């Protein structure tokens, strides 16, 4: 059987440059001609097994590192990017995309980074236009919450490098005791659980000067696991997280702070729910959130949050949008792993089941919703409680909702819920919704002239002149 030819052009060239060598220098070290080095770097000649071994021996490089091929993932990422409508009129065959990823990996990475930056800029531009009510908005101070959300949305709330390191760490940290031992042994920090008055109401306190980490005794088992994982993210994953943030677009320091906190929580969740096992379980259980909480010993909200992150190229789950609101309708968390149109203003429509969940606490509500443009989604909502732990401890009830495109609802255990057969018409927000006969409307839509009728009462809050 003939051996498969090994072409390592771009990787060989990158390695040579990292070593500070010219083609002539490398040719002298390997006892070949400079022209042969040039041909190998252009993938016009394969690297023989003997020469590969000589390269590894001469430069003390692991053969596996040099010969490993990560072009397949790059191809998948490129194909996902090239589906953007901005490239719709450009014919890029699959073989050409694969050739770019294999032969020009640096160019491929540059294109991927540029498209991510473009996505962030589009989100920021949309925010400025919406804040200006459709016109040009004047200069405003940076909105750190919007910056952090744009940073996550532009990457579809998916960070493969953090998933990889968390999955690797999870092999050694399956239990609370193993995480405590890691903090004590590797970081020389004392770990203890203290009454809430010692922590002054906090759940976790990293007392740097006394070399200790305190956790509240009022945390239940699931919360203890997450807070321990979060502390490990702070202690061990700073460089990885900073590298991810460095690729973001932030005008102020507060936006970076919020993004950093989000990525620390991302890594902690990935430690408790490693990407591949979690994705496999989600598919096997048909995205049953309650079942996943038992399988991974985490909370309902943690599972819902994690489901928005399953968008790794080549290993995607169902794309979800996540929102968390309080009784007053304030949005405290919004994550978009799907690119839905209500990702920015979603949550404002009172007809959405995320608001009705407060009337049926602890019950999972399923609803099909239809936006004014005809697009349909499946929404799964339920209340969650934070705080508590003692008789007088304050508790906060919020509602969380996951939504996915209705076309993917058959993959979900909720897809055939009898109370969700007919879609409920909702709007993104009253100011952006032009449904005329909505009894729940709180404000007229932009661009519509109101009609005041002294002779007929229609029963809706606003009537329009063109009806």
Coordinates of C-alpha atoms in Angstrom, one line a residue:
X1 CA 0.0 0.0 0.0
X2 CA 1.4 3.4 -1.0
X3 CA 2.0 5.9 1.7
X4 CA -0.2 9.0 1.7
X5 CA 1.9 12.1 0.7
X6 CA 2.2 14.6 3.6
X7 CA 1.9 18.3 2.6
X8 CA 2.8 20.7 5.4
X9 CA 3.6 23.9 3.4
X10 CA 2.0 26.6 5.6
X11 CA 2.9 24.9 8.8
X12 CA 6.5 24.3 7.7
X13 CA 6.7 28.0 6.7
X14 CA 5.2 29.2 10.0
X15 CA 7.6 27.0 12.0
X16 CA 10.6 28.2 10.1
X17 CA 9.7 31.8 10.7
X18 CA 9.0 31.2 14.4
X19 CA 12.5 29.8 14.6
X20 CA 13.9 32.8 12.9
X21 CA 15.4 30.8 10.0
X22 CA 15.7 31.7 6.3
X23 CA 15.0 29.0 3.7
X24 CA 18.8 28.8 3.2
X25 CA 19.4 28.2 6.9
X26 CA 16.8 25.5 7.1
X27 CA 18.2 23.9 3.9
X28 CA 21.6 23.8 5.4
X29 CA 20.3 22.2 8.7
X30 CA 18.4 19.5 6.8
X31 CA 21.0 18.9 4.1
X32 CA 18.6 19.8 1.2
X33 CA 18.5 22.6 -1.3
X34 CA 16.9 25.9 -0.6
X35 CA 14.7 25.4 -3.7
X36 CA 13.4 22.2 -2.2
X37 CA 12.4 24.0 1.0
X38 CA 10.6 26.6 -1.1
X39 CA 8.7 23.9 -3.0
X40 CA 7.6 22.2 0.2
X41 CA 6.4 25.5 1.6
X42 CA 4.3 26.0 -1.5
X43 CA 2.9 22.4 -1.2
X44 CA 4.5 21.6 -4.5
X45 CA 6.5 18.8 -2.9
X46 CA 5.5 16.5 0.0
X47 CA 7.4 16.1 3.2
X48 CA 8.9 12.6 3.3
X49 CA 8.7 10.5 6.5
X50 CA 12.5 10.6 6.8
X51 CA 12.6 14.4 6.4
X52 CA 9.8 14.9 8.9
X53 CA 11.7 12.8 11.4
X54 CA 14.8 14.9 10.7
X55 CA 12.9 18.2 11.2
X56 CA 11.6 16.9 14.5
X57 CA 15.0 15.8 15.7
X58 CA 16.9 18.9 14.5
X59 CA 14.6 21.5 15.9
X60 CA 13.3 19.4 18.9
X61 CA 9.7 19.6 17.8
X62 CA 7.0 17.0 18.4
X63 CA 6.1 15.3 15.1
X64 CA 2.4 15.2 16.1
X65 CA 2.4 19.0 16.6
X66 CA 3.9 19.6 13.1
X67 CA 1.8 17.0 11.3
X68 CA -1.6 17.7 13.0
X69 CA -4.2 19.0 10.6
X70 CA -6.7 21.6 12.0
X71 CA -7.8 22.7 8.5
X72 CA -11.1 20.7 8.7
X73 CA -12.4 22.9 11.5
X74 CA -11.2 26.0 9.6
X75 CA -13.0 24.9 6.5
X76 CA -16.2 24.5 8.5
X77 CA -15.8 27.9 10.1
X78 CA -15.1 29.5 6.7
X79 CA -18.2 27.8 5.1
X80 CA -20.4 29.2 8.0
X81 CA -19.0 32.7 7.5
X82 CA -19.4 32.6 3.7
X83 CA -23.1 31.9 4.1
X84 CA -23.5 35.5 5.2
X85 CA -25.7 37.4 2.8
X86 CA -22.9 39.8 2.1
X87 CA -21.2 37.0 0.1
X88 CA -24.3 35.8 -1.6
X89 CA -23.2 36.9 -5.1
X90 CA -19.8 35.3 -4.9
X91 CA -19.3 31.7 -6.2
X92 CA -16.9 30.0 -3.8
X93 CA -16.9 26.2 -4.4
X94 CA -16.3 23.9 -1.4
X95 CA -13.0 22.7 -2.9
X96 CA -11.7 26.3 -3.1
X97 CA -12.6 27.0 0.5
X98 CA -10.8 23.8 1.5
X99 CA -7.8 24.8 -0.5
X100 CA -7.7 28.3 1.2
X101 CA -7.9 26.7 4.7
X102 CA -5.2 24.2 3.9
X103 CA -2.8 26.3 1.9
X104 CA -3.4 29.7 3.3
X105 CA -4.3 29.2 7.0
X106 CA -3.2 32.6 8.1
X107 CA -5.3 34.3 5.4
X108 CA -8.3 32.1 6.5
X109 CA -7.8 33.2 10.1
X110 CA -7.6 36.8 9.1
X111 CA -10.9 36.5 7.1
X112 CA -12.6 34.9 10.1
X113 CA -11.4 37.6 12.5
X114 CA -12.4 40.3 10.1
X115 CA -15.9 38.9 9.7
X116 CA -16.3 38.7 13.5
X117 CA -15.3 42.3 13.8
X118 CA -17.7 43.2 11.0
X119 CA -20.5 41.4 12.9
X120 CA -19.7 43.4 16.1
X121 CA -19.8 46.7 14.1
X122 CA -23.1 45.8 12.6
X123 CA -24.6 45.1 16.0
X124 CA -23.2 48.4 17.4
X125 CA -24.5 50.3 14.4
X126 CA -28.0 48.8 14.8
X127 CA -28.0 49.8 18.5
X128 CA -27.1 53.4 17.6
X129 CA -29.8 53.6 15.0
X130 CA -32.4 52.1 17.3
X131 CA -31.5 54.5 20.1
X132 CA -31.9 57.4 17.7
X133 CA -35.4 56.2 16.7
X134 CA -34.4 55.5 13.2
X135 CA -32.3 58.5 12.6
X136 CA -28.7 59.4 13.2
X137 CA -28.0 59.4 16.9
X138 CA -25.6 61.9 18.5
X139 CA -22.5 60.9 20.4
X140 CA -23.3 58.9 23.5
X141 CA -21.3 57.4 26.3
X142 CA -20.3 53.7 25.8
X143 CA -23.0 51.3 27.0
X144 CA -21.0 48.5 28.7
X145 CA -23.9 46.1 28.8
X146 CA -24.5 46.5 25.0
X147 CA -20.8 46.2 24.3
X148 CA -20.6 42.9 26.3
X149 CA -23.8 41.6 24.6
X150 CA -22.5 42.5 21.2
X151 CA -19.2 40.8 21.9
X152 CA -21.0 37.6 22.8
X153 CA -23.6 37.8 20.0
X154 CA -20.9 38.4 17.3
X155 CA -19.4 35.1 18.3
X156 CA -22.8 33.4 18.7
X157 CA -21.9 33.0 22.4
X158 CA -19.5 30.2 21.5
X159 CA -15.8 30.1 22.4
X160 CA -14.2 26.8 21.3
X161 CA -10.8 27.5 23.0
X162 CA -12.5 27.9 26.4
X163 CA -14.6 24.8 25.8
X164 CA -11.5 22.7 25.0
X165 CA -9.6 23.8 28.1
X166 CA -12.7 23.2 30.3
X167 CA -13.3 19.8 28.8
X168 CA -9.7 18.8 29.6
X169 CA -9.9 20.1 33.1
X170 CA -13.2 18.4 33.7
X171 CA -11.5 15.0 33.5
X172 CA -9.7 15.8 36.8
X173 CA -12.4 17.8 38.5
X174 CA -15.6 15.7 38.5
X175 CA -16.7 16.5 42.1
X176 CA -16.9 19.2 44.7
X177 CA -14.1 17.6 46.7
X178 CA -11.8 17.4 43.7
X179 CA -12.3 21.1 42.9
X180 CA -11.6 22.0 46.5
X181 CA -8.5 19.9 46.5
X182 CA -7.3 21.6 43.3
X183 CA -7.7 25.1 44.8
X184 CA -5.9 24.0 48.0
X185 CA -3.0 22.0 46.4
X186 CA -2.3 24.0 43.2
X187 CA -3.0 27.5 44.5
X188 CA -2.2 27.1 48.2
X189 CA -5.5 28.6 49.2
X190 CA -7.6 27.6 52.2
X191 CA -11.2 26.7 51.2
X192 CA -14.0 26.9 53.7
X193 CA -17.8 27.5 53.9
X194 CA -18.8 30.3 56.2
X195 CA -22.1 31.8 57.5
X196 CA -23.6 34.6 55.4
X197 CA -22.8 37.3 57.9
X198 CA -19.1 36.6 57.6
X199 CA -19.3 37.1 53.8
X200 CA -21.6 40.1 54.2
X201 CA -24.2 38.7 51.9
X202 CA -21.8 37.5 49.2
X203 CA -21.8 33.9 47.8
X204 CA -18.1 33.7 47.3
X205 CA -15.2 35.8 48.6
X206 CA -11.6 35.4 47.4
X207 CA -9.7 36.8 50.4
X208 CA -6.4 37.4 48.6
X209 CA -4.4 38.7 51.5
X210 CA -5.3 35.9 53.9
X211 CA -4.9 33.3 51.1
X212 CA -8.3 31.8 51.4
X213 CA -11.6 31.4 49.6
X214 CA -14.9 31.5 51.5
X215 CA -18.2 30.2 50.2
X216 CA -21.6 30.8 51.7
X217 CA -23.0 27.9 53.7
X218 CA -26.4 28.8 52.2
X219 CA -25.4 27.6 48.7
X220 CA -27.0 24.3 47.7
X221 CA -24.9 21.6 46.1
X222 CA -25.5 22.8 42.5
X223 CA -24.6 26.4 43.4
X224 CA -21.5 25.2 45.3
X225 CA -20.2 23.3 42.2
X226 CA -20.7 26.4 40.0
X227 CA -19.1 28.8 42.4
X228 CA -16.1 26.5 42.8
X229 CA -15.8 26.2 39.0
X230 CA -16.0 30.0 38.7
X231 CA -13.2 30.4 41.2
X232 CA -11.1 28.0 39.2
X233 CA -11.8 30.1 36.1
X234 CA -10.6 33.2 37.9
X235 CA -7.4 31.4 39.2
X236 CA -6.4 29.5 36.1
X237 CA -7.9 30.8 32.9
X238 CA -7.0 34.5 33.0
X239 CA -4.7 34.4 29.9
X240 CA -7.2 32.5 27.8
X241 CA -10.0 34.8 28.7
X242 CA -7.9 37.9 28.1
X243 CA -6.9 36.6 24.7
X244 CA -10.6 36.2 23.8
X245 CA -11.5 39.7 25.1
X246 CA -8.5 41.2 23.1
X247 CA -10.3 40.4 19.9
X248 CA -13.4 42.3 21.0
X249 CA -14.5 45.9 20.3
X250 CA -14.8 47.9 23.5
X251 CA -14.9 51.7 23.9
X252 CA -14.9 51.6 27.6
X253 CA -13.3 49.6 30.4
X254 CA -16.6 48.5 31.9
X255 CA -17.6 46.6 28.8
X256 CA -14.4 44.6 29.1
X257 CA -15.2 43.9 32.8
X258 CA -18.7 42.5 31.9
X259 CA -17.3 40.5 29.0
X260 CA -14.6 39.0 31.3
X261 CA -17.2 38.1 33.9
X262 CA -19.3 36.4 31.2
X263 CA -16.4 34.4 29.9
X264 CA -15.4 33.3 33.4
X265 CA -19.0 32.0 33.9
X266 CA -18.8 30.5 30.4
X267 CA -15.7 28.5 31.4
X268 CA -17.3 27.4 34.7
X269 CA -20.4 26.1 32.9
X270 CA -18.2 24.3 30.4
X271 CA -16.3 22.6 33.2
X272 CA -19.6 21.3 34.7
X273 CA -21.1 20.6 31.3
X274 CA -18.2 19.7 28.9
X275 CA -19.1 20.5 25.3
X276 CA -19.2 17.1 23.5
X277 CA -20.8 15.1 26.4
X278 CA -23.3 17.9 26.9
X279 CA -24.1 18.1 23.2
X280 CA -24.5 14.4 22.9
X281 CA -26.8 14.3 26.0
X282 CA -28.9 17.2 24.7
X283 CA -29.5 15.4 21.4
X284 CA -30.2 12.1 23.1
X285 CA -32.7 13.7 25.6
X286 CA -34.2 15.9 22.8
X287 CA -33.1 19.1 24.7
X288 CA -35.2 18.2 27.8
X289 CA -33.9 20.9 30.2
X290 CA -35.2 19.2 33.3
X291 CA -33.6 15.8 32.3
X292 CA -30.3 17.6 31.6
X293 CA -30.3 19.2 35.0
X294 CA -30.3 15.7 36.6
X295 CA -27.7 14.3 34.2
X296 CA -25.2 17.0 34.9
X297 CA -26.3 18.0 38.4
X298 CA -26.7 21.7 37.6
X299 CA -29.6 24.1 37.7
X300 CA -32.4 24.7 35.2
X301 CA -31.0 28.2 34.3
X302 CA -27.4 26.8 33.9
X303 CA -28.7 24.2 31.4
X304 CA -30.7 26.8 29.5
X305 CA -27.7 29.1 29.4
X306 CA -25.4 26.4 28.2
X307 CA -27.7 25.4 25.4
X308 CA -27.1 28.8 23.7
X309 CA -23.4 28.0 23.4
X310 CA -23.6 24.8 21.2
X311 CA -22.6 26.5 18.0
X312 CA -19.1 25.1 17.5
X313 CA -18.5 24.8 13.7
X314 CA -18.9 21.2 12.7
X315 CA -20.5 20.2 16.0
X316 CA -23.6 22.4 16.3
X317 CA -26.7 21.9 18.3
X318 CA -30.1 23.6 17.8
X319 CA -29.5 27.4 17.9
X320 CA -31.2 29.0 20.9
X321 CA -32.0 32.5 22.1
X322 CA -32.1 33.0 25.9
X323 CA -33.7 35.7 27.9
X324 CA -34.2 36.3 31.6
X325 CA -36.7 38.9 32.9
X326 CA -38.1 40.0 36.3
X327 CA -41.7 40.6 37.1
X328 CA -41.4 44.2 36.0
X329 CA -40.2 43.1 32.5
X330 CA -36.6 44.2 33.1
X331 CA -34.2 42.1 31.1
X332 CA -31.2 41.0 33.2
X333 CA -29.7 38.6 30.8
X334 CA -30.0 38.1 27.0
X335 CA -27.9 35.6 25.0
X336 CA -28.1 34.9 21.4
X337 CA -26.7 31.8 19.9
X338 CA -29.1 31.9 16.9
X339 CA -29.2 35.4 15.4
X340 CA -32.9 35.9 16.1
X341 CA -34.5 39.3 15.3
X342 CA -35.7 39.8 18.8
X343 CA -32.3 39.3 20.3
X344 CA -32.0 43.0 21.1
X345 CA -35.5 44.1 22.1
X346 CA -37.1 40.7 22.7
X347 CA -38.9 40.4 26.0
X348 CA -41.0 43.5 25.7
X349 CA -44.1 41.9 24.3
X350 CA -46.6 40.9 27.1
X351 CA -48.1 38.1 24.9
X352 CA -44.8 36.1 25.1
X353 CA -45.0 33.2 27.6
X354 CA -41.8 34.4 29.4
X355 CA -44.1 36.9 31.1
X356 CA -46.9 34.5 31.8
X357 CA -44.5 32.2 33.6
X358 CA -44.9 34.3 36.7
X359 CA -48.6 33.2 37.0
X360 CA -47.6 29.5 36.9
X361 CA -44.4 29.4 39.0
X362 CA -42.2 26.4 38.5
X363 CA -44.2 25.1 35.5
X364 CA -42.6 24.7 32.1
X365 CA -44.7 26.6 29.5
X366 CA -44.4 25.9 25.8
X367 CA -45.6 28.4 23.1
X368 CA -45.3 28.8 19.4
X369 CA -44.8 32.5 18.6
X370 CA -45.1 34.3 15.3
X371 CA -43.4 37.6 14.6
X372 CA -45.0 40.2 12.3
X373 CA -42.8 39.1 9.4
X374 CA -44.3 35.6 9.6
X375 CA -41.3 33.9 11.1
X376 CA -42.2 31.3 13.8
X377 CA -40.3 30.1 16.8
X378 CA -40.8 27.7 19.7
X379 CA -40.5 29.2 23.2
X380 CA -39.9 27.3 26.4
X381 CA -40.3 29.4 29.6
X382 CA -40.2 28.8 33.3
X383 CA -39.6 30.7 36.5
X384 CA -36.3 30.3 38.5
X385 CA -35.5 31.4 42.0
X386 CA -32.2 32.8 43.3
X387 CA -31.3 33.7 46.8
X388 CA -32.9 32.2 49.9
X389 CA -31.2 29.7 52.2
X390 CA -32.8 30.8 55.4
X391 CA -36.2 32.1 56.7
X392 CA -35.5 35.8 56.2
X393 CA -33.1 35.5 53.3
X394 CA -34.3 37.5 50.3
X395 CA -35.5 35.5 47.2
X396 CA -35.8 36.8 43.7
X397 CA -38.1 35.1 41.2
X398 CA -37.3 35.6 37.5
X399 CA -38.5 33.9 34.3
X400 CA -36.2 32.5 31.7
X401 CA -37.1 31.5 28.2
X402 CA -35.3 29.6 25.4
X403 CA -36.5 30.1 21.8
X404 CA -35.5 28.3 18.6
X405 CA -36.7 28.4 15.0
X406 CA -39.9 26.5 14.6
X407 CA -38.3 24.6 11.8
X408 CA -36.1 22.9 14.4
X409 CA -38.8 22.3 16.9
X410 CA -39.2 18.6 15.9
X411 CA -35.8 18.0 17.5
X412 CA -37.1 19.1 20.9
X413 CA -39.2 17.2 23.4
X414 CA -41.4 20.3 23.6
X415 CA -42.1 20.3 19.9
X416 CA -45.4 18.5 20.1
X417 CA -46.8 20.1 23.2
X418 CA -50.6 20.3 22.7
X419 CA -50.8 23.8 24.1
X420 CA -48.4 25.1 21.5
X421 CA -50.1 23.9 18.3
X422 CA -51.3 27.3 17.1
X423 CA -48.8 30.2 17.1
X424 CA -49.4 33.3 19.2
X425 CA -48.7 36.5 17.3
X426 CA -46.2 38.7 19.2
X427 CA -44.1 41.7 18.4
X428 CA -40.4 42.5 19.0
X429 CA -41.5 45.5 21.0
X430 CA -44.6 47.8 20.7
X431 CA -42.6 50.6 19.0
X432 CA -41.4 48.1 16.3
X433 CA -44.7 46.1 16.0
X434 CA -47.3 47.1 13.4
X435 CA -50.1 44.7 14.4
X436 CA -53.1 47.0 14.5
X437 CA -55.6 45.0 16.6
X438 CA -53.4 44.1 19.7
X439 CA -55.2 44.7 23.0
X440 CA -51.9 44.4 24.9
X441 CA -50.2 47.3 23.0
X442 CA -48.6 49.8 25.3
X443 CA -47.3 52.3 22.7
X444 CA -48.0 53.1 19.1
X445 CA -45.5 51.9 16.5
X446 CA -43.1 54.3 14.9
X447 CA -44.3 55.8 11.6
X448 CA -48.0 55.3 12.1
X449 CA -50.4 58.2 12.4
X450 CA -53.0 57.8 15.2
X451 CA -56.7 58.2 14.6
X452 CA -59.1 59.5 17.3
X453 CA -62.7 58.4 16.9
X454 CA -65.3 60.0 19.1
X455 CA -68.1 57.8 17.9
X456 CA -66.7 54.3 18.0
X457 CA -64.5 52.5 20.6
X458 CA -62.6 49.6 19.1
X459 CA -61.4 48.1 22.4
X460 CA -57.7 48.4 21.5
X461 CA -55.4 51.1 23.0
X462 CA -54.6 52.8 19.7
X463 CA -56.3 53.2 16.4
X464 CA -54.5 54.2 13.2
X465 CA -55.5 56.7 10.6
X466 CA -54.8 54.4 7.7
X467 CA -57.1 51.6 8.9

